[in-house]
PDB file of C-alpha atoms in Angstrom:
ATOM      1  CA  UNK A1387       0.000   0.000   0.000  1.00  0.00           C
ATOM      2  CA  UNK A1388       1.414   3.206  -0.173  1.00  0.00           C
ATOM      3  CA  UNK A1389       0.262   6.337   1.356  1.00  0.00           C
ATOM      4  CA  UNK A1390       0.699   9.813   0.829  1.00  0.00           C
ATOM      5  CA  UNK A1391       0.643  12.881   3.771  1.00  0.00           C
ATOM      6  CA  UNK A1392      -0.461  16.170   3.166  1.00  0.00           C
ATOM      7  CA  UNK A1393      -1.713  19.217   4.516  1.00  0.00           C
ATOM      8  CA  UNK A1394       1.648  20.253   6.212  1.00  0.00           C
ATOM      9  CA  UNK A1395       2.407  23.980   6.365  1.00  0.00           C
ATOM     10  CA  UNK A1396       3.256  27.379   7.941  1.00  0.00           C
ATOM     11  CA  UNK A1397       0.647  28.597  10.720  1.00  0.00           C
ATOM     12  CA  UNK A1398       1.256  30.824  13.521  1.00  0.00           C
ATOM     13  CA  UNK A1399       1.182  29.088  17.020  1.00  0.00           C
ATOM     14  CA  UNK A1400      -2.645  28.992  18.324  1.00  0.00           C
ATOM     15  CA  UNK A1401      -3.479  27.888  14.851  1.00  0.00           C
ATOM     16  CA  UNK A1402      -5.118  24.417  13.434  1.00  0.00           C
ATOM     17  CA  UNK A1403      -4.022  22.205  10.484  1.00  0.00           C
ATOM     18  CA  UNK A1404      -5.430  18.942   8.717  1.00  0.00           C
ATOM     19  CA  UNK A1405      -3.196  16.903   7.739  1.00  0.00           C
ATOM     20  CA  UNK A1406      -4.556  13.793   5.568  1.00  0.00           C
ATOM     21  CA  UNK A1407      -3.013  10.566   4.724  1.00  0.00           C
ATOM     22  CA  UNK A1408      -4.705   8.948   1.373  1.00  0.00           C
ATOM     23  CA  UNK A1409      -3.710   5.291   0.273  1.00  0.00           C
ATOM     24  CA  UNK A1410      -3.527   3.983  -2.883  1.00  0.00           C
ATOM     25  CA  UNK A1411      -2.953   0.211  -3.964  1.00  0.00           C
ATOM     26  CA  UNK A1412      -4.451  -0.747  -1.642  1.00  0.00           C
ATOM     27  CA  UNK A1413      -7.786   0.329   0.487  1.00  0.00           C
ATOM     28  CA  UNK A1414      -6.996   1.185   4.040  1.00  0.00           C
ATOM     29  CA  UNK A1415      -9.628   0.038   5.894  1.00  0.00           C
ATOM     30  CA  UNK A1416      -8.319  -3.108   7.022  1.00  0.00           C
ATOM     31  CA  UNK A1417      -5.258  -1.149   8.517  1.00  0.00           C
ATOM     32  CA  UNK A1418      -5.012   0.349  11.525  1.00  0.00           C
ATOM     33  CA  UNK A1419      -3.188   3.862  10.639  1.00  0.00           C
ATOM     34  CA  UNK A1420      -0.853   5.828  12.827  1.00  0.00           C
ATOM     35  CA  UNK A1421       0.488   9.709  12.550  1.00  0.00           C
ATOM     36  CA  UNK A1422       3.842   9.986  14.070  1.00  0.00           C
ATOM     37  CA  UNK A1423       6.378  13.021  14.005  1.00  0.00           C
ATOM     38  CA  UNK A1424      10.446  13.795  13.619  1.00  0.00           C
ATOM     39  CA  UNK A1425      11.643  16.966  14.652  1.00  0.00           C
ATOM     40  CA  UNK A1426      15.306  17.867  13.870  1.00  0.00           C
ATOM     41  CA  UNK A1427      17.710  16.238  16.468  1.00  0.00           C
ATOM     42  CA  UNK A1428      15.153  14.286  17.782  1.00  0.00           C
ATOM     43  CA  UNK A1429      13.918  10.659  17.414  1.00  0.00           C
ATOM     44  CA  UNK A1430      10.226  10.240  15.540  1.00  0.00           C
ATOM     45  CA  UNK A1431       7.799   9.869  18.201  1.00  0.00           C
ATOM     46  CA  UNK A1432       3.840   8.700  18.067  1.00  0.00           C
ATOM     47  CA  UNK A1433       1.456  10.928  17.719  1.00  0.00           C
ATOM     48  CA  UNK A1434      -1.996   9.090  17.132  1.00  0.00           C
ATOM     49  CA  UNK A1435      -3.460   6.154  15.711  1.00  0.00           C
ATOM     50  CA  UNK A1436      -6.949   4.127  15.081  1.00  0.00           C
ATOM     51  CA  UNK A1437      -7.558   0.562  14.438  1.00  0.00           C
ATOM     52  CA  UNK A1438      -9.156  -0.782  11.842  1.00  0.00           C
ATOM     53  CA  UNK A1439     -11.346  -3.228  13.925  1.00  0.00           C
ATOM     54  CA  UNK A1440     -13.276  -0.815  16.174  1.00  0.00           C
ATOM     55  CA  UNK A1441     -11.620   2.591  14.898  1.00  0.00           C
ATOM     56  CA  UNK A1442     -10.545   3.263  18.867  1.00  0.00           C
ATOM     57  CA  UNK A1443      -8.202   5.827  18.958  1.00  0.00           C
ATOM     58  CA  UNK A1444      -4.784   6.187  20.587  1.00  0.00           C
ATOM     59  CA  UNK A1445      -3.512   9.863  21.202  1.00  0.00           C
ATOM     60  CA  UNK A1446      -0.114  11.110  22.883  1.00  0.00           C
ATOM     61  CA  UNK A1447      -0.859  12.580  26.370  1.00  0.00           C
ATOM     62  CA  UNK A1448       1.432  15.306  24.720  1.00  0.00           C
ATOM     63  CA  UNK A1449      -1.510  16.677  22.626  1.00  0.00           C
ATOM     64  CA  UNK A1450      -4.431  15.101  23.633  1.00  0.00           C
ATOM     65  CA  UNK A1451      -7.683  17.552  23.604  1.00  0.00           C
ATOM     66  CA  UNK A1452      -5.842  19.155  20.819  1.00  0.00           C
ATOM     67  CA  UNK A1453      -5.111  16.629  18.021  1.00  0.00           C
ATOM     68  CA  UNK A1454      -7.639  14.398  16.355  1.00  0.00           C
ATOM     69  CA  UNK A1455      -7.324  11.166  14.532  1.00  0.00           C
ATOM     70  CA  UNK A1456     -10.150   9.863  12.514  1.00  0.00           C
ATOM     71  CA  UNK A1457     -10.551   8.174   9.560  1.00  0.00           C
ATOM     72  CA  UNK A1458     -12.742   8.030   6.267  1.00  0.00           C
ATOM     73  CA  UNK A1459     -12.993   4.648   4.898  1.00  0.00           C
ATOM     74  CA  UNK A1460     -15.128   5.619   1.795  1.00  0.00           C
ATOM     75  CA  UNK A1461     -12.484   7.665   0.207  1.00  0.00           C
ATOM     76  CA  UNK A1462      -9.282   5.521   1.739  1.00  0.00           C
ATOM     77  CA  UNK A1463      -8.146   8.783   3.913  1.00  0.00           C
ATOM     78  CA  UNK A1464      -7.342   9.032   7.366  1.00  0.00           C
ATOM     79  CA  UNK A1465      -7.040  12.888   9.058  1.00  0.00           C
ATOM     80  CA  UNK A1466      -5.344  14.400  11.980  1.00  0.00           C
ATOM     81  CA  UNK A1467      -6.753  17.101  12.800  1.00  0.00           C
ATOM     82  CA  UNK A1468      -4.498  19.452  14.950  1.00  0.00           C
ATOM     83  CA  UNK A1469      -6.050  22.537  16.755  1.00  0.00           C
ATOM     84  CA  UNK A1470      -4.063  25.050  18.931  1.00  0.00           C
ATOM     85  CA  UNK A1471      -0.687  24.584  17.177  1.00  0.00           C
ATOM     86  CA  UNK A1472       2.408  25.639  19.469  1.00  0.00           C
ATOM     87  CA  UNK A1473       6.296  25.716  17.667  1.00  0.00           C
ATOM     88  CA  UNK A1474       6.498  22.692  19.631  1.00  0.00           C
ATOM     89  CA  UNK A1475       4.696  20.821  17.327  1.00  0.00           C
ATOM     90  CA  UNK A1476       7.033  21.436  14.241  1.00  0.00           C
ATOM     91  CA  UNK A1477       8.005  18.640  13.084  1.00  0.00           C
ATOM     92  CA  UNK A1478       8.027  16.165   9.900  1.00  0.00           C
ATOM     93  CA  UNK A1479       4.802  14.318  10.561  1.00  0.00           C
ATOM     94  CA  UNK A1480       4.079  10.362   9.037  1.00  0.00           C
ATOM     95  CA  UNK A1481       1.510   8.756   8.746  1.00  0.00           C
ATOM     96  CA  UNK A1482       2.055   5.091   8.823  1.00  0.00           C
ATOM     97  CA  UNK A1483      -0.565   1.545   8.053  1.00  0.00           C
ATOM     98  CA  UNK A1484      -0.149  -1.820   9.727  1.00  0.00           C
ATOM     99  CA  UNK A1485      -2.065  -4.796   9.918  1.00  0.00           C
ATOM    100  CA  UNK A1486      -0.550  -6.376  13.667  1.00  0.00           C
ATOM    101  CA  UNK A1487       0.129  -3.176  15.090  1.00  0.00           C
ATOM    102  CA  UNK A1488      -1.899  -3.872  18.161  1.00  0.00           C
ATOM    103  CA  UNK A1489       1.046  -6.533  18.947  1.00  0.00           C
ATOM    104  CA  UNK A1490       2.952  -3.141  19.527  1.00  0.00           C
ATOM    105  CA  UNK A1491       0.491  -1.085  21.110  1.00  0.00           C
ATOM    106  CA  UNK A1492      -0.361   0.686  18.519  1.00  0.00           C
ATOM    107  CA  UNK A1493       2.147   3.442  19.606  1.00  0.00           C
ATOM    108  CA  UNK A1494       5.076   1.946  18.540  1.00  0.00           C
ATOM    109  CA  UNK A1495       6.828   2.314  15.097  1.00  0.00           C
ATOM    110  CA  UNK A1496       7.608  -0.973  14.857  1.00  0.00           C
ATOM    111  CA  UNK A1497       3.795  -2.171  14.270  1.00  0.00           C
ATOM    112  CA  UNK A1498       3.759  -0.262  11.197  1.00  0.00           C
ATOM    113  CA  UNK A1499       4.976  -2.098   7.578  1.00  0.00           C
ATOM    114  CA  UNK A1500       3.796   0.989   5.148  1.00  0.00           C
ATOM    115  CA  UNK A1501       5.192   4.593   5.757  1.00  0.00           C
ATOM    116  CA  UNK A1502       4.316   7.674   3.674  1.00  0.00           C
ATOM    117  CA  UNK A1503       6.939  10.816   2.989  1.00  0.00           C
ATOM    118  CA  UNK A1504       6.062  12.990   5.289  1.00  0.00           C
ATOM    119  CA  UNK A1505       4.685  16.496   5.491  1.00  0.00           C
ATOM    120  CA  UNK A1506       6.510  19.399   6.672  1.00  0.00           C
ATOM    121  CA  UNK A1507       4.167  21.247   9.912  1.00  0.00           C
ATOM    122  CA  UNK A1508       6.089  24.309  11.121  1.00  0.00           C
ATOM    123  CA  UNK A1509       4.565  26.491  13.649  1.00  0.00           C
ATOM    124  CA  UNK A1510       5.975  30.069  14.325  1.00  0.00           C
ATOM    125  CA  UNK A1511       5.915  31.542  17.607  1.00  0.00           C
TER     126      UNK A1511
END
């Protein structure tokens, strides 16, 4: 499968972005899909995910009540939508599909077999 991020950009801190992450190949609604983030000098970290089963959702404590993970199986897409935006959140963000990831927690990288490019999200202070 392979998926593509978008909807990265430039917005000033207290802003909101969607970022989407469309499949193609293959349709994503037997995956469970995760969002996670690099920032320079850092390691990539989780961000979100939902399953495919039950679409539960997983969020980082980190943003919770700000970032939202959901998923639109009609059109293969899944969306994180991110709401009060701080420069802390700049990062490269990737959105990720595996079929086990459950085995992992659904929070760790290593449940994921299909990674898109990434999308740059910079936030200005």
């Amino acid at each position: 499968v392979q998926l593509q991020a978008c909807g990265g950009g430039l917005v000033q801190a207290g802003g909101s972005l969607r970022l989407s992450c469309a499949a193609s190949g293959r349709t994503l609604s037997r995956y469970d899909i995760g969002w996670f983030r690099q920032a320079p000098g850092k390691e990539r970290e989780f961000v979100a995910a939902i399953t495919w089963s039950s679409g539960s959702t997983y969020v980082q404590d980190v943003v919770k009540g700000r970032f939202t993970i959901s998923r639109d199986n009609a059109v293969n897409t899944v969306y994180l939508q991110m709401n009060h935006l701080t420069p802390e959140d700049t990062a490269v963000y990737y959105c990720a599909a595996g079929l086990y990831s459950g085995n992992h927690g659904y929070t760790s990288s290593r449940g994921y077999d299909y990674w898109g490019q990434g999308t740059q999200v910079t936030v200005s202070s």
